[in-house]
Amino acid sequence: MEKLAGKVALVTGASRGIGRAIATRLGRDGALVAVHYAQNDAAAAETIALIEADGGSAFTIRARLGTPGAVHQLFQALEENAKERTGEAALDVIVNNAGVTSLGTPPEEVTAQQFDELYEVNAKAPFFIVQRGLRTLRDGGRVINISSGLTRFAHPDQVAYAMTKAAVEQISLHFARHLADRSITVNSVAPGIVDNGSAVFENPEAVRQMAQLSAFKRVGEGRDVADVVAFLASPDARWVTGAFIDASGGTLLG
Ligand code: NAP
Ligand code: P7Q
């Protein structure tokens, strides 16, 4: 059954990796998907092709988060496209997935510029996306923030990144209270290591080591996270708000 038939979903950072897996899953569930990305036109087009191949509908939105006017630009494009395709400039699901990630930097070497870029994209942009999105989100809507298990797993080389994820989790707590009277739920999903197609996942020895961190002894796949997001986006999750969902394959079990 198409649980999201008639719904419109925005997935930020949906050209690649986890965002692409979320966008394709929500498309299969029947949502019209706004595939947002920063610069990789070809990858975004590939996400659209995957959704359409499954019988779904989607459109792209290009906006580099962390630059002036990006959130405004994103919502203008979103509302225009939604109106054209559905007759209404309305939105049902926001997935704050876009993020800056890296293999890590020793804490002694993190620069102010790196820190600012991480914070701008991973924490500040999701806040202003939710703030702006409130005008467009229908009652009964969903906000899903992609955090990281690193808010509960010490990894010094990822301290600045983990700080931005701790911040994004706060959106779920406070906006869950703020939006409950509109039956809008706001939750965080925290993956552990997920194969996002980047170079490190082509190195079998690195993958073998990363896999040991999960209780299931494998690295995550985008769909492992996308299936959790799809549940939170669905009507079945109406009674879950302000939650932190560990989607790390048991990495936090220790
Ligand atoms: P990824 O493969 O690096 O893809 C990042 C996506 O975000 C791309 O679509 C990229 O667009 C977009 N993006 C990056 N910077 C942007 C900006 N300034 N403005 C707009 N879009 C931007 O990422 P991922 O590994 O799938 O991670 C997705 C989310 O999951 C992130 O929030 C990350 O922190 C979180 N997460 C990842 C892992 C992991 O192991 N992979 C684990 C836990 C949590 P372009 O293609 O145009 O560059
Ligand atoms: O180490 C992680 C980790 C990582 C990486 O491996 C590098 C990558 C894929 O470029 C970005 C990244 C994002 C992450 O959120 C994590 C992560 O969540 C993680 C890592 C190592 C041990 C535990 C983790 O979460 C519980």
Short mmCIF file of C-alpha atoms and ligand atoms in Angstrom, two decimals:
data_model
loop_
_atom_site.label_atom_id
_atom_site.label_comp_id
_atom_site.label_asym_id
_atom_site.label_seq_id
_atom_site.Cartn_x
_atom_site.Cartn_y
_atom_site.Cartn_z
CA MET A 1 0.00 0.00 0.00
CA GLU A 2 1.25 3.52 -0.76
CA LYS A 3 1.27 5.07 2.70
CA LEU A 4 2.32 8.50 1.43
CA ALA A 5 -0.02 8.80 -1.57
CA GLY A 6 -0.98 12.45 -2.07
CA LYS A 7 1.85 13.69 0.18
CA VAL A 8 4.76 15.96 -0.74
CA ALA A 9 8.16 15.23 0.83
CA LEU A 10 11.31 17.37 0.84
CA VAL A 11 14.56 15.43 1.31
CA THR A 12 17.63 17.66 1.60
CA GLY A 13 20.91 16.25 0.30
CA ALA A 14 19.07 13.66 -1.77
CA SER A 15 21.45 13.49 -4.75
CA ARG A 16 23.63 10.82 -3.11
CA GLY A 17 24.10 8.51 -0.16
CA ILE A 18 21.51 8.21 2.59
CA GLY A 19 19.42 11.09 1.18
CA ARG A 20 19.06 9.29 -2.14
CA ALA A 21 17.94 6.11 -0.35
CA ILE A 22 15.39 8.12 1.66
CA ALA A 23 14.08 9.91 -1.43
CA THR A 24 13.65 6.68 -3.41
CA ARG A 25 11.90 4.97 -0.47
CA LEU A 26 9.49 7.89 0.08
CA GLY A 27 8.86 7.93 -3.69
CA ARG A 28 7.97 4.21 -3.57
CA ASP A 29 5.61 4.99 -0.71
CA GLY A 30 3.74 7.33 -3.06
CA ALA A 31 5.04 10.77 -2.10
CA LEU A 32 5.92 13.45 -4.65
CA VAL A 33 9.59 13.95 -3.69
CA ALA A 34 11.58 17.20 -3.79
CA VAL A 35 15.18 16.03 -4.31
CA HIS A 36 17.31 18.82 -2.91
CA TYR A 37 21.10 19.01 -3.46
CA ALA A 38 24.02 21.46 -3.57
CA GLN A 39 25.88 21.05 -6.86
CA ASN A 40 25.97 17.53 -8.27
CA ASP A 41 23.39 17.88 -11.07
CA ALA A 42 24.11 14.45 -12.56
CA ALA A 43 23.68 12.66 -9.23
CA ALA A 44 20.40 14.48 -8.51
CA ALA A 45 19.13 13.54 -11.99
CA GLU A 46 20.03 9.91 -11.23
CA THR A 47 17.94 10.03 -8.03
CA ILE A 48 14.99 11.34 -10.06
CA ALA A 49 15.49 8.56 -12.62
CA LEU A 50 15.49 5.92 -9.86
CA ILE A 51 12.25 7.29 -8.40
CA GLU A 52 10.57 7.47 -11.81
CA ALA A 53 11.74 3.96 -12.71
CA ASP A 54 9.81 2.76 -9.65
CA GLY A 55 6.68 4.59 -10.86
CA GLY A 56 7.13 7.58 -8.53
CA SER A 57 7.25 11.34 -9.10
CA ALA A 58 10.00 13.76 -8.14
CA PHE A 59 11.67 17.05 -9.01
CA THR A 60 15.04 18.59 -8.15
CA ILE A 61 15.89 21.71 -6.15
CA ARG A 62 19.42 23.06 -6.21
CA ALA A 63 20.46 25.31 -3.29
CA ARG A 64 23.80 25.42 -1.49
CA LEU A 65 22.97 25.51 2.21
CA GLY A 66 25.24 27.76 4.21
CA THR A 67 25.14 30.51 1.58
CA PRO A 68 22.94 33.62 1.92
CA GLY A 69 19.39 33.19 0.67
CA ALA A 70 19.67 29.40 0.20
CA VAL A 71 16.68 28.48 2.40
CA HIS A 72 14.50 31.14 0.76
CA GLN A 73 15.55 29.89 -2.69
CA LEU A 74 14.84 26.29 -1.68
CA PHE A 75 11.28 27.05 -0.53
CA GLN A 76 10.49 29.26 -3.52
CA ALA A 77 11.41 26.41 -5.87
CA LEU A 78 9.61 23.87 -3.69
CA GLU A 79 6.38 25.85 -3.53
CA GLU A 80 6.42 26.64 -7.26
CA ASN A 81 6.91 22.99 -8.20
CA ALA A 82 4.41 21.64 -5.67
CA LYS A 83 1.76 24.12 -6.88
CA GLU A 84 2.37 23.20 -10.50
CA ARG A 85 2.14 19.46 -9.83
CA THR A 86 -0.49 19.22 -7.08
CA GLY A 87 -2.37 22.53 -7.28
CA GLU A 88 -1.22 23.51 -3.79
CA ALA A 89 2.03 25.01 -2.47
CA ALA A 90 1.95 22.62 0.49
CA LEU A 91 4.37 20.16 2.04
CA ASP A 92 3.87 17.13 4.30
CA VAL A 93 7.33 15.79 5.16
CA ILE A 94 10.68 17.52 5.71
CA VAL A 95 13.76 15.32 6.00
CA ASN A 96 16.78 17.33 7.11
CA ASN A 97 19.45 15.01 5.72
CA ALA A 98 21.99 17.22 3.91
CA GLY A 99 25.22 17.29 5.82
CA VAL A 100 28.92 17.85 5.65
CA THR A 101 30.82 14.72 6.68
CA SER A 102 34.50 13.77 6.61
CA LEU A 103 36.81 10.99 7.70
CA GLY A 104 37.63 13.23 10.67
CA THR A 105 40.21 15.74 11.88
CA PRO A 106 42.23 15.56 15.10
CA PRO A 107 40.67 18.04 17.55
CA GLU A 108 43.94 20.01 17.63
CA GLU A 109 43.68 20.63 13.88
CA VAL A 110 40.04 21.70 13.46
CA THR A 111 40.01 25.22 11.97
CA ALA A 112 37.42 27.91 12.69
CA GLN A 113 36.51 27.82 9.00
CA GLN A 114 35.88 24.05 9.06
CA PHE A 115 33.85 24.41 12.24
CA ASP A 116 31.73 27.21 10.77
CA GLU A 117 31.00 25.25 7.57
CA LEU A 118 29.96 22.19 9.58
CA TYR A 119 27.72 24.24 11.83
CA GLU A 120 26.17 26.26 8.96
CA VAL A 121 25.13 23.20 6.95
CA ASN A 122 24.45 20.58 9.63
CA ALA A 123 22.77 22.67 12.33
CA LYS A 124 21.89 26.22 11.28
CA ALA A 125 20.35 25.32 7.90
CA PRO A 126 18.02 22.63 9.36
CA PHE A 127 16.78 25.14 11.96
CA PHE A 128 15.91 27.73 9.32
CA ILE A 129 14.45 25.05 7.03
CA VAL A 130 12.05 24.05 9.81
CA GLN A 131 11.32 27.70 10.68
CA ARG A 132 10.52 28.54 7.03
CA GLY A 133 8.86 25.16 6.45
CA LEU A 134 6.21 25.84 9.11
CA ARG A 135 4.35 28.09 6.68
CA THR A 136 4.26 25.38 4.05
CA LEU A 137 3.86 22.23 6.17
CA ARG A 138 0.33 20.91 6.44
CA ASP A 139 -1.11 19.97 9.83
CA GLY A 140 -0.34 16.31 10.51
CA GLY A 141 3.07 16.76 8.86
CA ARG A 142 6.44 15.28 9.70
CA VAL A 143 9.92 16.66 10.39
CA ILE A 144 12.75 14.10 10.48
CA ASN A 145 16.25 15.23 11.38
CA ILE A 146 19.21 13.01 10.44
CA SER A 147 21.65 13.07 13.33
CA SER A 148 24.47 10.59 14.02
CA GLY A 149 25.27 7.95 16.63
CA LEU A 150 28.35 10.07 17.32
CA THR A 151 26.27 12.16 19.74
CA ARG A 152 26.52 9.07 21.98
CA PHE A 153 29.78 7.40 20.86
CA ALA A 154 33.15 9.04 21.57
CA HIS A 155 35.29 9.61 18.46
CA PRO A 156 37.60 12.59 19.08
CA ASP A 157 38.39 13.14 15.40
CA GLN A 158 34.67 13.82 14.83
CA VAL A 159 34.12 16.20 17.77
CA ALA A 160 33.14 19.25 15.69
CA TYR A 161 30.79 17.17 13.49
CA ALA A 162 29.24 15.51 16.56
CA MET A 163 28.64 18.95 18.10
CA THR A 164 26.59 19.93 15.05
CA LYS A 165 24.56 16.73 15.37
CA ALA A 166 23.93 17.35 19.07
CA ALA A 167 22.56 20.73 17.97
CA VAL A 168 20.29 19.28 15.29
CA GLU A 169 18.81 16.87 17.85
CA GLN A 170 17.64 19.88 19.84
CA ILE A 171 15.35 20.84 16.96
CA SER A 172 13.44 17.59 17.56
CA LEU A 173 12.94 18.21 21.29
CA HIS A 174 11.82 21.81 21.16
CA PHE A 175 9.88 21.83 17.90
CA ALA A 176 8.08 18.62 18.91
CA ARG A 177 6.51 20.59 21.75
CA HIS A 178 5.96 23.67 19.57
CA LEU A 179 4.18 21.83 16.74
CA ALA A 180 2.18 19.23 18.65
CA ASP A 181 -0.99 21.33 18.47
CA ARG A 182 -0.82 20.96 14.68
CA SER A 183 -0.23 17.17 14.98
CA ILE A 184 3.17 17.64 13.38
CA THR A 185 5.77 15.18 14.73
CA VAL A 186 9.48 16.01 14.93
CA ASN A 187 12.05 13.26 15.47
CA SER A 188 15.76 12.46 15.12
CA VAL A 189 17.23 9.40 13.41
CA ALA A 190 20.84 8.55 14.28
CA PRO A 191 22.70 6.25 11.85
CA GLY A 192 26.09 4.70 12.58
CA ILE A 193 28.53 4.12 9.71
CA VAL A 194 26.64 3.91 6.40
CA ASP A 195 28.10 3.17 2.97
CA ASN A 196 27.42 6.40 1.09
CA GLY A 197 29.42 5.43 -1.98
CA SER A 198 32.47 7.48 -0.99
CA ALA A 199 36.00 6.19 -1.66
CA VAL A 200 36.62 4.69 1.79
CA PHE A 201 33.86 2.14 1.17
CA GLU A 202 35.85 0.75 -1.78
CA ASN A 203 38.66 -0.27 0.59
CA PRO A 204 37.81 -3.79 1.85
CA GLU A 205 40.11 -3.58 4.88
CA ALA A 206 38.59 -0.24 5.96
CA VAL A 207 35.08 -1.66 5.49
CA ARG A 208 35.99 -4.79 7.49
CA GLN A 209 37.16 -2.58 10.38
CA MET A 210 34.14 -0.27 10.24
CA ALA A 211 31.79 -3.27 10.15
CA GLN A 212 33.10 -4.44 13.55
CA LEU A 213 31.50 -1.38 15.18
CA SER A 214 27.98 -2.62 14.49
CA ALA A 215 26.45 -5.45 16.54
CA PHE A 216 25.53 -7.00 13.17
CA LYS A 217 29.16 -6.79 11.94
CA ARG A 218 28.43 -4.96 8.72
CA VAL A 219 28.34 -1.33 7.65
CA GLY A 220 24.90 0.18 7.17
CA GLU A 221 23.28 0.68 3.80
CA GLY A 222 21.23 3.73 2.89
CA ARG A 223 18.06 1.64 2.91
CA ASP A 224 18.67 0.59 6.55
CA VAL A 225 18.17 4.24 7.46
CA ALA A 226 15.56 5.02 4.80
CA ASP A 227 13.20 2.33 6.14
CA VAL A 228 13.28 3.96 9.60
CA VAL A 229 12.64 7.38 8.09
CA ALA A 230 9.74 5.94 6.07
CA PHE A 231 8.14 4.66 9.28
CA LEU A 232 8.45 8.08 10.95
CA ALA A 233 7.03 9.73 7.81
CA SER A 234 4.05 7.37 7.75
CA PRO A 235 0.69 7.70 9.53
CA ASP A 236 1.77 4.74 11.76
CA ALA A 237 4.21 7.04 13.59
CA ARG A 238 1.57 9.59 14.65
CA TRP A 239 2.23 8.93 18.37
CA VAL A 240 6.03 9.30 18.18
CA THR A 241 7.39 12.81 18.63
CA GLY A 242 10.53 14.33 20.12
CA ALA A 243 12.21 10.91 19.88
CA PHE A 244 15.80 9.93 19.22
CA ILE A 245 15.84 6.74 17.14
CA ASP A 246 19.11 4.79 17.21
CA ALA A 247 19.47 3.44 13.65
CA SER A 248 23.12 2.45 14.03
CA GLY A 249 22.80 -1.35 13.77
CA GLY A 250 23.56 -1.64 17.46
CA THR A 251 26.78 0.41 17.37
CA LEU A 252 25.72 2.19 20.56
CA LEU A 253 25.40 -1.09 22.47
CA GLY A 254 29.17 -1.00 23.06
P1 NAP B 1 26.86 12.24 1.33
O1 NAP B 1 26.87 10.93 0.64
O2 NAP B 1 28.13 12.98 1.51
O3 NAP B 1 25.81 13.20 0.57
C1 NAP B 1 25.61 14.47 1.06
C2 NAP B 1 24.39 15.07 0.42
O4 NAP B 1 24.17 16.37 0.99
C3 NAP B 1 24.52 15.29 -1.07
O5 NAP B 1 23.25 15.19 -1.65
C4 NAP B 1 25.04 16.71 -1.16
O6 NAP B 1 24.72 17.36 -2.39
C5 NAP B 1 24.29 17.35 -0.01
N1 NAP B 1 24.98 18.50 0.56
C6 NAP B 1 26.19 18.54 1.14
N2 NAP B 1 26.51 19.80 1.50
C7 NAP B 1 25.45 20.57 1.13
C8 NAP B 1 25.18 21.95 1.17
N3 NAP B 1 26.06 22.84 1.67
N4 NAP B 1 24.02 22.39 0.70
C9 NAP B 1 23.13 21.53 0.17
N5 NAP B 1 23.32 20.22 0.07
C10 NAP B 1 24.48 19.75 0.54
O7 NAP B 1 26.20 12.12 2.79
P2 NAP B 1 25.71 10.84 3.62
O8 NAP B 1 26.90 10.13 4.13
O9 NAP B 1 24.67 10.12 2.86
O10 NAP B 1 25.05 11.59 4.88
C11 NAP B 1 23.71 12.05 4.87
C12 NAP B 1 23.34 12.47 6.29
O11 NAP B 1 23.50 11.35 7.16
C13 NAP B 1 24.24 13.57 6.85
O12 NAP B 1 23.47 14.44 7.65
C14 NAP B 1 25.24 12.80 7.69
O13 NAP B 1 25.75 13.59 8.75
C15 NAP B 1 24.37 11.69 8.22
N6 NAP B 1 25.11 10.50 8.64
C16 NAP B 1 25.93 9.84 7.75
C17 NAP B 1 26.62 8.70 8.17
C18 NAP B 1 27.50 7.91 7.27
O14 NAP B 1 28.24 7.03 7.75
N7 NAP B 1 27.46 8.09 5.97
C19 NAP B 1 26.46 8.25 9.48
C20 NAP B 1 25.60 8.95 10.35
C21 NAP B 1 24.95 10.07 9.92
P3 NAP B 1 25.72 17.29 -3.70
O15 NAP B 1 25.64 15.89 -4.23
O16 NAP B 1 25.18 18.27 -4.63
O17 NAP B 1 27.09 17.61 -3.18
O1 P7Q B 2 33.14 7.14 11.61
C1 P7Q B 2 31.92 7.26 11.84
C2 P7Q B 2 31.09 8.10 11.00
C3 P7Q B 2 31.51 8.59 9.73
C4 P7Q B 2 32.63 8.06 9.01
O2 P7Q B 2 33.11 6.94 9.22
C5 P7Q B 2 33.16 8.83 7.82
C6 P7Q B 2 32.03 9.27 6.95
C7 P7Q B 2 31.25 8.14 6.33
O3 P7Q B 2 32.59 10.07 5.88
C8 P7Q B 2 31.14 10.18 7.81
C9 P7Q B 2 30.75 9.55 9.10
C10 P7Q B 2 29.56 9.98 9.63
C11 P7Q B 2 29.13 9.42 10.83
O4 P7Q B 2 28.00 9.93 11.35
C12 P7Q B 2 29.85 8.44 11.48
C13 P7Q B 2 29.28 7.78 12.64
O5 P7Q B 2 28.11 8.05 12.98
C14 P7Q B 2 30.07 6.86 13.39
C15 P7Q B 2 31.38 6.64 13.02
C16 P7Q B 2 32.22 5.79 13.78
C17 P7Q B 2 31.72 5.18 14.89
C18 P7Q B 2 30.41 5.34 15.28
C19 P7Q B 2 29.58 6.19 14.53
O6 P7Q B 2 28.30 6.36 14.91
C20 P7Q B 2 27.84 5.64 16.04
#
